[in-house]
Amino acid sequence: MTKQKILMCAPDFFGVDYVINPWMNEGLHKTNSLHARSQWANLKRFLEQHAELKFVEPQKGLPDMVFTANAGMVLGSTVIVSRFHSEQRRGEESPFKKWFEANGFTIAPWPTDIEFEGAGDALFDRGKNFVWTGHGFRSSEKAAGVIESIFKRQAVQVKLVDPRWYHLDTCLCPLPDGYVMYYPAAFDEASQKKIADHVPEEKRIVIGEEDALKFACNAVDVDGIIILNDASTELQDRLRRIGLTPIITSLAEFMKSGGSAKCLTLKLIES
Ligand code: ARG
């Protein structure tokens, strides 16, 4: 199996400087940069044992650039660079685009009037050939159709209804062999049914509110390990039973911004 490549961005300018999701209300101006640096370094240390890491230069004034999941959506050598919903994050579009260009990616044309926050709201299913797309808070409902026409891959669109789980990757995590870990209450009823229709019951890992609030779904799995900010022992056991080794590492500083392990990474090898 080819080694995964993962894009990260050091938290040099990370902070909660504005509020664009409910977590940031509490976290506003309350991050500790030393703690953020060491938590991010721990995540990096675990990941570099399993993947090749790439880094995009952090930019002053762009505190959320650490969340590289929102840089874009990659498939093969093509990338859709995000079109951010909030004004506060639009400045990230250009440095992310430059990084992708400099690293050999072809930038897919994207309509500027359609908001789309990359791998925060578009997740490849790991069992079947489709992509889960989320809308409701950040990415536009229209993003799915454009993704389908660019990547020629079916999009299964789901709607987010609770502002605490504003990106799809905060409440749904596709796992190897077609397993899907998710928090049902973050979705409207029609979407809960859609998930059930696409994932057989034995492959559904339904989590409760307590784990969801720890951002357990915002997990990054690579090469048999799965890194989570926190998770109940039940959930960790469940993950072990499907062949994954959970690694718990606190990302509490990033939780103040509404982000965790998965948000801090972008897989660059997707097929
Ligand atoms: N503060 C950031 C925001 O609200 C957090 C982004 C988290 N990223 C993610 N992929 N869920 O945009």
PDB file of C-alpha atoms and ligand atoms in Angstrom:
ATOM      1  CA  MET A   1       0.000   0.000   0.000  1.00  0.00           C
ATOM      2  CA  THR A   2       1.333   3.460  -0.850  1.00  0.00           C
ATOM      3  CA  LYS A   3       2.225   5.599   2.084  1.00  0.00           C
ATOM      4  CA  GLN A   4      -0.383   8.315   2.723  1.00  0.00           C
ATOM      5  CA  LYS A   5       0.680  11.947   2.450  1.00  0.00           C
ATOM      6  CA  ILE A   6      -0.880  14.429   4.826  1.00  0.00           C
ATOM      7  CA  LEU A   7      -0.925  18.211   4.717  1.00  0.00           C
ATOM      8  CA  MET A   8      -0.596  20.129   7.977  1.00  0.00           C
ATOM      9  CA  CYS A   9      -0.030  23.746   8.976  1.00  0.00           C
ATOM     10  CA  ALA A  10       1.863  24.714  12.135  1.00  0.00           C
ATOM     11  CA  PRO A  11      -0.148  26.658  14.742  1.00  0.00           C
ATOM     12  CA  ASP A  12       2.229  29.673  14.763  1.00  0.00           C
ATOM     13  CA  PHE A  13      -0.665  32.097  14.328  1.00  0.00           C
ATOM     14  CA  PHE A  14      -3.447  29.929  15.742  1.00  0.00           C
ATOM     15  CA  GLY A  15      -5.922  31.505  18.123  1.00  0.00           C
ATOM     16  CA  VAL A  16      -9.623  32.055  18.525  1.00  0.00           C
ATOM     17  CA  ASP A  17      -9.774  35.625  17.258  1.00  0.00           C
ATOM     18  CA  TYR A  18     -13.384  35.640  15.996  1.00  0.00           C
ATOM     19  CA  VAL A  19     -16.526  33.544  16.325  1.00  0.00           C
ATOM     20  CA  ILE A  20     -17.862  31.527  13.404  1.00  0.00           C
ATOM     21  CA  ASN A  21     -19.108  28.443  15.252  1.00  0.00           C
ATOM     22  CA  PRO A  22     -20.558  27.881  18.761  1.00  0.00           C
ATOM     23  CA  TRP A  23     -17.312  26.439  20.182  1.00  0.00           C
ATOM     24  CA  MET A  24     -15.527  29.689  19.462  1.00  0.00           C
ATOM     25  CA  ASN A  25     -17.959  31.630  21.691  1.00  0.00           C
ATOM     26  CA  GLU A  26     -16.451  29.962  24.725  1.00  0.00           C
ATOM     27  CA  GLY A  27     -12.961  29.838  23.297  1.00  0.00           C
ATOM     28  CA  LEU A  28     -12.700  33.465  22.186  1.00  0.00           C
ATOM     29  CA  HIS A  29      -9.222  34.828  23.064  1.00  0.00           C
ATOM     30  CA  LYS A  30      -8.711  31.924  25.445  1.00  0.00           C
ATOM     31  CA  THR A  31      -6.177  29.727  23.691  1.00  0.00           C
ATOM     32  CA  ASN A  32      -2.752  29.062  25.130  1.00  0.00           C
ATOM     33  CA  SER A  33      -0.211  29.058  22.321  1.00  0.00           C
ATOM     34  CA  LEU A  34       2.336  26.926  24.166  1.00  0.00           C
ATOM     35  CA  HIS A  35      -0.273  24.250  24.786  1.00  0.00           C
ATOM     36  CA  ALA A  36      -1.501  24.509  21.203  1.00  0.00           C
ATOM     37  CA  ARG A  37       2.031  24.022  19.897  1.00  0.00           C
ATOM     38  CA  SER A  38       2.698  20.985  22.038  1.00  0.00           C
ATOM     39  CA  GLN A  39      -0.690  19.368  21.266  1.00  0.00           C
ATOM     40  CA  TRP A  40      -0.143  19.911  17.558  1.00  0.00           C
ATOM     41  CA  ALA A  41       3.412  18.546  17.840  1.00  0.00           C
ATOM     42  CA  ASN A  42       2.059  15.393  19.525  1.00  0.00           C
ATOM     43  CA  LEU A  43      -0.402  14.871  16.697  1.00  0.00           C
ATOM     44  CA  LYS A  44       2.384  15.389  14.179  1.00  0.00           C
ATOM     45  CA  ARG A  45       4.621  12.905  15.999  1.00  0.00           C
ATOM     46  CA  PHE A  46       1.976  10.161  15.818  1.00  0.00           C
ATOM     47  CA  LEU A  47       1.190  10.876  12.204  1.00  0.00           C
ATOM     48  CA  GLU A  48       4.756  10.952  10.955  1.00  0.00           C
ATOM     49  CA  GLN A  49       5.205   7.343  11.992  1.00  0.00           C
ATOM     50  CA  HIS A  50       2.498   6.357   9.517  1.00  0.00           C
ATOM     51  CA  ALA A  51       2.449   8.938   6.747  1.00  0.00           C
ATOM     52  CA  GLU A  52       4.628  11.399   4.909  1.00  0.00           C
ATOM     53  CA  LEU A  53       3.822  14.864   6.195  1.00  0.00           C
ATOM     54  CA  LYS A  54       3.749  18.027   4.110  1.00  0.00           C
ATOM     55  CA  PHE A  55       3.504  21.531   5.497  1.00  0.00           C
ATOM     56  CA  VAL A  56       1.976  24.734   4.252  1.00  0.00           C
ATOM     57  CA  GLU A  57       3.485  27.933   5.638  1.00  0.00           C
ATOM     58  CA  PRO A  58       1.201  29.507   8.287  1.00  0.00           C
ATOM     59  CA  GLN A  59       0.144  33.102   7.642  1.00  0.00           C
ATOM     60  CA  LYS A  60      -0.203  35.884  10.166  1.00  0.00           C
ATOM     61  CA  GLY A  61      -3.821  36.985  10.524  1.00  0.00           C
ATOM     62  CA  LEU A  62      -5.190  33.593   9.452  1.00  0.00           C
ATOM     63  CA  PRO A  63      -5.642  31.791  12.784  1.00  0.00           C
ATOM     64  CA  ASP A  64      -7.770  28.980  11.322  1.00  0.00           C
ATOM     65  CA  MET A  65      -5.255  28.014   8.642  1.00  0.00           C
ATOM     66  CA  VAL A  66      -4.105  25.175  10.934  1.00  0.00           C
ATOM     67  CA  PHE A  67      -7.276  23.373   9.904  1.00  0.00           C
ATOM     68  CA  THR A  68      -5.939  22.082   6.601  1.00  0.00           C
ATOM     69  CA  ALA A  69      -8.950  19.797   6.113  1.00  0.00           C
ATOM     70  CA  ASN A  70     -10.567  22.984   4.887  1.00  0.00           C
ATOM     71  CA  ALA A  71      -7.860  23.733   2.303  1.00  0.00           C
ATOM     72  CA  GLY A  72      -9.707  21.812  -0.361  1.00  0.00           C
ATOM     73  CA  MET A  73     -10.748  18.426  -1.674  1.00  0.00           C
ATOM     74  CA  VAL A  74      -8.188  16.243  -3.401  1.00  0.00           C
ATOM     75  CA  LEU A  75      -8.729  13.351  -5.800  1.00  0.00           C
ATOM     76  CA  GLY A  76      -5.744  12.033  -7.750  1.00  0.00           C
ATOM     77  CA  SER A  77      -3.715  15.039  -8.852  1.00  0.00           C
ATOM     78  CA  THR A  78      -6.718  17.368  -8.975  1.00  0.00           C
ATOM     79  CA  VAL A  79      -7.845  19.626  -6.177  1.00  0.00           C
ATOM     80  CA  ILE A  80     -10.892  21.771  -5.592  1.00  0.00           C
ATOM     81  CA  VAL A  81      -9.632  24.682  -3.504  1.00  0.00           C
ATOM     82  CA  SER A  82     -12.171  25.747  -0.890  1.00  0.00           C
ATOM     83  CA  ARG A  83     -14.439  28.733  -1.237  1.00  0.00           C
ATOM     84  CA  PHE A  84     -15.009  29.697   2.379  1.00  0.00           C
ATOM     85  CA  HIS A  85     -18.398  30.624   3.775  1.00  0.00           C
ATOM     86  CA  SER A  86     -17.074  33.159   6.242  1.00  0.00           C
ATOM     87  CA  GLU A  87     -15.246  36.300   5.297  1.00  0.00           C
ATOM     88  CA  GLN A  88     -12.762  35.645   8.139  1.00  0.00           C
ATOM     89  CA  ARG A  89     -11.402  32.544   6.396  1.00  0.00           C
ATOM     90  CA  ARG A  90     -11.427  33.677   2.765  1.00  0.00           C
ATOM     91  CA  GLY A  91      -7.846  34.907   3.074  1.00  0.00           C
ATOM     92  CA  GLU A  92      -6.766  31.262   3.364  1.00  0.00           C
ATOM     93  CA  GLU A  93      -7.883  30.482  -0.185  1.00  0.00           C
ATOM     94  CA  SER A  94      -4.884  32.073  -1.869  1.00  0.00           C
ATOM     95  CA  PRO A  95      -2.073  30.545   0.245  1.00  0.00           C
ATOM     96  CA  PHE A  96      -3.692  27.113   0.023  1.00  0.00           C
ATOM     97  CA  LYS A  97      -4.094  27.488  -3.752  1.00  0.00           C
ATOM     98  CA  LYS A  98      -0.446  28.507  -4.090  1.00  0.00           C
ATOM     99  CA  TRP A  99       0.656  25.486  -2.083  1.00  0.00           C
ATOM    100  CA  PHE A 100      -1.343  23.090  -4.272  1.00  0.00           C
ATOM    101  CA  GLU A 101       0.019  24.712  -7.455  1.00  0.00           C
ATOM    102  CA  ALA A 102       3.589  24.542  -6.204  1.00  0.00           C
ATOM    103  CA  ASN A 103       3.115  20.892  -5.324  1.00  0.00           C
ATOM    104  CA  GLY A 104       1.933  19.702  -8.710  1.00  0.00           C
ATOM    105  CA  PHE A 105      -1.840  19.696  -8.277  1.00  0.00           C
ATOM    106  CA  THR A 106      -4.230  20.807 -11.010  1.00  0.00           C
ATOM    107  CA  ILE A 107      -6.726  23.309  -9.656  1.00  0.00           C
ATOM    108  CA  ALA A 108     -10.280  22.492 -10.736  1.00  0.00           C
ATOM    109  CA  PRO A 109     -12.350  25.508 -11.765  1.00  0.00           C
ATOM    110  CA  TRP A 110     -14.928  26.284  -9.100  1.00  0.00           C
ATOM    111  CA  PRO A 111     -17.792  28.829  -9.191  1.00  0.00           C
ATOM    112  CA  THR A 112     -16.991  31.570  -6.648  1.00  0.00           C
ATOM    113  CA  ASP A 113     -20.665  31.950  -5.706  1.00  0.00           C
ATOM    114  CA  ILE A 114     -20.825  28.374  -4.381  1.00  0.00           C
ATOM    115  CA  GLU A 115     -19.399  27.980  -0.891  1.00  0.00           C
ATOM    116  CA  PHE A 116     -17.485  24.798  -0.209  1.00  0.00           C
ATOM    117  CA  GLU A 117     -15.134  24.047   2.700  1.00  0.00           C
ATOM    118  CA  GLY A 118     -13.181  21.141   1.248  1.00  0.00           C
ATOM    119  CA  ALA A 119     -12.552  17.955   3.187  1.00  0.00           C
ATOM    120  CA  GLY A 120     -14.439  19.456   6.123  1.00  0.00           C
ATOM    121  CA  ASP A 121     -17.637  18.811   4.172  1.00  0.00           C
ATOM    122  CA  ALA A 122     -16.655  16.151   1.611  1.00  0.00           C
ATOM    123  CA  LEU A 123     -15.481  12.730   2.742  1.00  0.00           C
ATOM    124  CA  PHE A 124     -14.690   9.729   0.589  1.00  0.00           C
ATOM    125  CA  ASP A 125     -16.496   6.589   1.626  1.00  0.00           C
ATOM    126  CA  ARG A 126     -13.845   3.917   2.294  1.00  0.00           C
ATOM    127  CA  GLY A 127     -16.025   1.007   1.222  1.00  0.00           C
ATOM    128  CA  LYS A 128     -17.821   2.173  -1.902  1.00  0.00           C
ATOM    129  CA  ASN A 129     -17.039   4.558  -4.669  1.00  0.00           C
ATOM    130  CA  PHE A 130     -18.909   7.652  -3.521  1.00  0.00           C
ATOM    131  CA  VAL A 131     -18.324  10.787  -1.537  1.00  0.00           C
ATOM    132  CA  TRP A 132     -20.327  11.992   1.455  1.00  0.00           C
ATOM    133  CA  THR A 133     -21.081  15.698   1.207  1.00  0.00           C
ATOM    134  CA  GLY A 134     -22.475  17.873   3.985  1.00  0.00           C
ATOM    135  CA  HIS A 135     -24.355  21.140   3.877  1.00  0.00           C
ATOM    136  CA  GLY A 136     -26.417  23.248   6.226  1.00  0.00           C
ATOM    137  CA  PHE A 137     -23.891  25.605   7.811  1.00  0.00           C
ATOM    138  CA  ARG A 138     -20.803  26.078   5.661  1.00  0.00           C
ATOM    139  CA  SER A 139     -20.841  24.377   2.271  1.00  0.00           C
ATOM    140  CA  SER A 140     -23.646  25.175  -0.123  1.00  0.00           C
ATOM    141  CA  GLU A 141     -26.261  22.606  -1.041  1.00  0.00           C
ATOM    142  CA  LYS A 142     -25.119  23.180  -4.624  1.00  0.00           C
ATOM    143  CA  ALA A 143     -21.556  22.027  -3.976  1.00  0.00           C
ATOM    144  CA  ALA A 144     -22.400  18.321  -4.369  1.00  0.00           C
ATOM    145  CA  GLY A 145     -23.435  18.661  -8.027  1.00  0.00           C
ATOM    146  CA  VAL A 146     -20.257  20.537  -8.935  1.00  0.00           C
ATOM    147  CA  ILE A 147     -18.105  17.949  -7.122  1.00  0.00           C
ATOM    148  CA  GLU A 148     -19.863  15.202  -9.106  1.00  0.00           C
ATOM    149  CA  SER A 149     -19.160  16.905 -12.402  1.00  0.00           C
ATOM    150  CA  ILE A 150     -15.503  17.582 -11.578  1.00  0.00           C
ATOM    151  CA  PHE A 151     -14.608  14.219 -10.083  1.00  0.00           C
ATOM    152  CA  LYS A 152     -17.193  12.023 -11.858  1.00  0.00           C
ATOM    153  CA  ARG A 153     -17.998  10.475  -8.544  1.00  0.00           C
ATOM    154  CA  GLN A 154     -21.434  10.174  -6.964  1.00  0.00           C
ATOM    155  CA  ALA A 155     -22.098  12.467  -4.012  1.00  0.00           C
ATOM    156  CA  VAL A 156     -24.366  11.369  -1.189  1.00  0.00           C
ATOM    157  CA  GLN A 157     -25.572  14.621   0.272  1.00  0.00           C
ATOM    158  CA  VAL A 158     -26.520  14.919   3.936  1.00  0.00           C
ATOM    159  CA  LYS A 159     -27.864  17.877   5.894  1.00  0.00           C
ATOM    160  CA  LEU A 160     -26.397  19.108   9.184  1.00  0.00           C
ATOM    161  CA  VAL A 161     -28.863  20.590  11.664  1.00  0.00           C
ATOM    162  CA  ASP A 162     -26.986  21.254  14.920  1.00  0.00           C
ATOM    163  CA  PRO A 163     -24.567  24.216  14.793  1.00  0.00           C
ATOM    164  CA  ARG A 164     -22.102  22.474  17.129  1.00  0.00           C
ATOM    165  CA  TRP A 165     -21.468  19.950  14.345  1.00  0.00           C
ATOM    166  CA  TYR A 166     -21.226  22.462  11.536  1.00  0.00           C
ATOM    167  CA  HIS A 167     -18.831  20.541   9.268  1.00  0.00           C
ATOM    168  CA  LEU A 168     -19.518  16.988   8.140  1.00  0.00           C
ATOM    169  CA  ASP A 169     -16.159  15.827   9.492  1.00  0.00           C
ATOM    170  CA  THR A 170     -17.214  16.815  13.013  1.00  0.00           C
ATOM    171  CA  CYS A 171     -19.998  14.217  13.090  1.00  0.00           C
ATOM    172  CA  LEU A 172     -19.279  11.566  10.453  1.00  0.00           C
ATOM    173  CA  CYS A 173     -16.139   9.598   9.769  1.00  0.00           C
ATOM    174  CA  PRO A 174     -15.871   7.008   6.989  1.00  0.00           C
ATOM    175  CA  LEU A 175     -13.552   4.174   8.042  1.00  0.00           C
ATOM    176  CA  PRO A 176     -11.836   1.305   6.199  1.00  0.00           C
ATOM    177  CA  ASP A 177     -13.988  -1.536   4.817  1.00  0.00           C
ATOM    178  CA  GLY A 178     -17.042   0.705   4.565  1.00  0.00           C
ATOM    179  CA  TYR A 179     -17.539   1.332   8.279  1.00  0.00           C
ATOM    180  CA  VAL A 180     -18.974   4.727   9.120  1.00  0.00           C
ATOM    181  CA  MET A 181     -18.744   6.271  12.585  1.00  0.00           C
ATOM    182  CA  TYR A 182     -21.324   9.022  13.079  1.00  0.00           C
ATOM    183  CA  TYR A 183     -23.495  10.969  15.462  1.00  0.00           C
ATOM    184  CA  PRO A 184     -27.099  10.705  14.185  1.00  0.00           C
ATOM    185  CA  ALA A 185     -28.550  13.746  16.009  1.00  0.00           C
ATOM    186  CA  ALA A 186     -26.298  16.064  13.995  1.00  0.00           C
ATOM    187  CA  PHE A 187     -28.348  15.208  10.867  1.00  0.00           C
ATOM    188  CA  ASP A 188     -31.929  15.793   9.804  1.00  0.00           C
ATOM    189  CA  GLU A 189     -34.165  12.741   9.650  1.00  0.00           C
ATOM    190  CA  ALA A 190     -33.980  12.295   5.900  1.00  0.00           C
ATOM    191  CA  SER A 191     -30.176  12.277   6.107  1.00  0.00           C
ATOM    192  CA  GLN A 192     -30.169   9.783   8.983  1.00  0.00           C
ATOM    193  CA  LYS A 193     -32.227   7.520   6.740  1.00  0.00           C
ATOM    194  CA  LYS A 194     -29.873   8.115   3.829  1.00  0.00           C
ATOM    195  CA  ILE A 195     -26.903   7.084   5.954  1.00  0.00           C
ATOM    196  CA  ALA A 196     -28.747   3.936   7.042  1.00  0.00           C
ATOM    197  CA  ASP A 197     -29.602   3.192   3.400  1.00  0.00           C
ATOM    198  CA  HIS A 198     -25.964   3.460   2.323  1.00  0.00           C
ATOM    199  CA  VAL A 199     -24.304   1.704   5.237  1.00  0.00           C
ATOM    200  CA  PRO A 200     -25.406  -1.772   6.392  1.00  0.00           C
ATOM    201  CA  GLU A 201     -26.246  -1.899  10.081  1.00  0.00           C
ATOM    202  CA  GLU A 202     -23.201  -3.956  11.075  1.00  0.00           C
ATOM    203  CA  LYS A 203     -20.966  -1.292   9.518  1.00  0.00           C
ATOM    204  CA  ARG A 204     -22.567   1.629  11.356  1.00  0.00           C
ATOM    205  CA  ILE A 205     -20.692   2.854  14.412  1.00  0.00           C
ATOM    206  CA  VAL A 206     -23.255   5.084  16.074  1.00  0.00           C
ATOM    207  CA  ILE A 207     -21.838   7.317  18.774  1.00  0.00           C
ATOM    208  CA  GLY A 208     -23.625   9.123  21.596  1.00  0.00           C
ATOM    209  CA  GLU A 209     -23.629  12.781  22.532  1.00  0.00           C
ATOM    210  CA  GLU A 210     -20.824  12.409  25.049  1.00  0.00           C
ATOM    211  CA  ASP A 211     -18.387  11.074  22.456  1.00  0.00           C
ATOM    212  CA  ALA A 212     -19.707  13.494  19.847  1.00  0.00           C
ATOM    213  CA  LEU A 213     -18.942  16.405  22.179  1.00  0.00           C
ATOM    214  CA  LYS A 214     -15.370  15.136  22.458  1.00  0.00           C
ATOM    215  CA  PHE A 215     -15.229  15.348  18.650  1.00  0.00           C
ATOM    216  CA  ALA A 216     -14.679  11.588  18.443  1.00  0.00           C
ATOM    217  CA  CYS A 217     -15.902  11.620  14.841  1.00  0.00           C
ATOM    218  CA  ASN A 218     -13.216  14.135  13.989  1.00  0.00           C
ATOM    219  CA  ALA A 219     -10.710  11.329  13.910  1.00  0.00           C
ATOM    220  CA  VAL A 220      -7.894  10.650  11.508  1.00  0.00           C
ATOM    221  CA  ASP A 221      -7.162   7.067  10.578  1.00  0.00           C
ATOM    222  CA  VAL A 222      -4.054   6.091   8.712  1.00  0.00           C
ATOM    223  CA  ASP A 223      -2.237   2.811   8.328  1.00  0.00           C
ATOM    224  CA  GLY A 224      -4.282   1.001  11.002  1.00  0.00           C
ATOM    225  CA  ILE A 225      -4.206   3.670  13.691  1.00  0.00           C
ATOM    226  CA  ILE A 226      -6.961   6.155  14.487  1.00  0.00           C
ATOM    227  CA  ILE A 227      -6.152   9.371  16.315  1.00  0.00           C
ATOM    228  CA  LEU A 228      -8.841  11.005  18.411  1.00  0.00           C
ATOM    229  CA  ASN A 229      -8.956  13.946  20.798  1.00  0.00           C
ATOM    230  CA  ASP A 230     -10.866  11.727  23.208  1.00  0.00           C
ATOM    231  CA  ALA A 231     -13.317   8.827  23.199  1.00  0.00           C
ATOM    232  CA  SER A 232     -15.109   6.592  25.687  1.00  0.00           C
ATOM    233  CA  THR A 233     -13.580   3.199  26.405  1.00  0.00           C
ATOM    234  CA  GLU A 234     -16.640   1.612  24.719  1.00  0.00           C
ATOM    235  CA  LEU A 235     -15.949   3.487  21.530  1.00  0.00           C
ATOM    236  CA  GLN A 236     -12.244   2.691  21.674  1.00  0.00           C
ATOM    237  CA  ASP A 237     -13.091  -0.997  22.077  1.00  0.00           C
ATOM    238  CA  ARG A 238     -15.495  -0.825  19.149  1.00  0.00           C
ATOM    239  CA  LEU A 239     -12.757   0.657  16.987  1.00  0.00           C
ATOM    240  CA  ARG A 240     -10.336  -2.058  18.088  1.00  0.00           C
ATOM    241  CA  ARG A 241     -12.866  -4.687  17.067  1.00  0.00           C
ATOM    242  CA  ILE A 242     -12.778  -3.391  13.499  1.00  0.00           C
ATOM    243  CA  GLY A 243      -9.000  -3.616  13.452  1.00  0.00           C
ATOM    244  CA  LEU A 244      -8.021  -0.038  14.287  1.00  0.00           C
ATOM    245  CA  THR A 245      -5.693   1.000  17.093  1.00  0.00           C
ATOM    246  CA  PRO A 246      -7.046   4.117  18.807  1.00  0.00           C
ATOM    247  CA  ILE A 247      -4.576   6.754  19.931  1.00  0.00           C
ATOM    248  CA  ILE A 248      -5.981   9.406  22.245  1.00  0.00           C
ATOM    249  CA  THR A 249      -4.154  12.708  22.257  1.00  0.00           C
ATOM    250  CA  SER A 250      -5.636  15.876  23.676  1.00  0.00           C
ATOM    251  CA  LEU A 251      -6.303  18.645  21.185  1.00  0.00           C
ATOM    252  CA  ALA A 252      -8.144  20.740  23.752  1.00  0.00           C
ATOM    253  CA  GLU A 253      -6.743  24.041  22.489  1.00  0.00           C
ATOM    254  CA  PHE A 254      -8.076  23.362  18.999  1.00  0.00           C
ATOM    255  CA  MET A 255     -11.431  22.263  20.406  1.00  0.00           C
ATOM    256  CA  LYS A 256     -11.827  25.884  21.566  1.00  0.00           C
ATOM    257  CA  SER A 257     -11.952  26.726  17.876  1.00  0.00           C
ATOM    258  CA  GLY A 258     -14.291  23.839  17.032  1.00  0.00           C
ATOM    259  CA  GLY A 259     -11.628  21.600  15.549  1.00  0.00           C
ATOM    260  CA  SER A 260      -9.741  18.438  16.372  1.00  0.00           C
ATOM    261  CA  ALA A 261      -7.497  15.748  14.840  1.00  0.00           C
ATOM    262  CA  LYS A 262      -9.151  15.331  11.450  1.00  0.00           C
ATOM    263  CA  CYS A 263      -9.568  19.083  10.906  1.00  0.00           C
ATOM    264  CA  LEU A 264      -5.835  19.539  11.407  1.00  0.00           C
ATOM    265  CA  THR A 265      -5.016  17.208   8.515  1.00  0.00           C
ATOM    266  CA  LEU A 266      -5.703  16.777   4.830  1.00  0.00           C
ATOM    267  CA  LYS A 267      -5.010  13.465   3.103  1.00  0.00           C
ATOM    268  CA  LEU A 268      -3.263  14.142  -0.181  1.00  0.00           C
ATOM    269  CA  ILE A 269      -3.532  10.660  -1.635  1.00  0.00           C
ATOM    270  CA  GLU A 270      -7.099   9.832  -2.593  1.00  0.00           C
ATOM    271  CA  SER A 271      -8.191   7.606  -5.437  1.00  0.00           C
TER     272      SER A 271
HETATM  273  N1  ARG B   1     -12.531  27.546  13.641  1.00  0.00           N
HETATM  274  C1  ARG B   1     -12.630  26.767  12.437  1.00  0.00           C
HETATM  275  C2  ARG B   1     -13.901  27.123  11.715  1.00  0.00           C
HETATM  276  O1  ARG B   1     -14.905  27.329  12.347  1.00  0.00           O
HETATM  277  C3  ARG B   1     -12.559  25.305  12.719  1.00  0.00           C
HETATM  278  C4  ARG B   1     -12.506  24.459  11.480  1.00  0.00           C
HETATM  279  C5  ARG B   1     -12.553  23.005  11.739  1.00  0.00           C
HETATM  280  N2  ARG B   1     -12.377  22.287  10.548  1.00  0.00           N
HETATM  281  C6  ARG B   1     -13.034  21.179  10.198  1.00  0.00           C
HETATM  282  N3  ARG B   1     -12.653  20.560   9.135  1.00  0.00           N
HETATM  283  N4  ARG B   1     -14.090  20.760  10.851  1.00  0.00           N
HETATM  284  O2  ARG B   1     -13.957  27.205  10.513  1.00  0.00           O
END
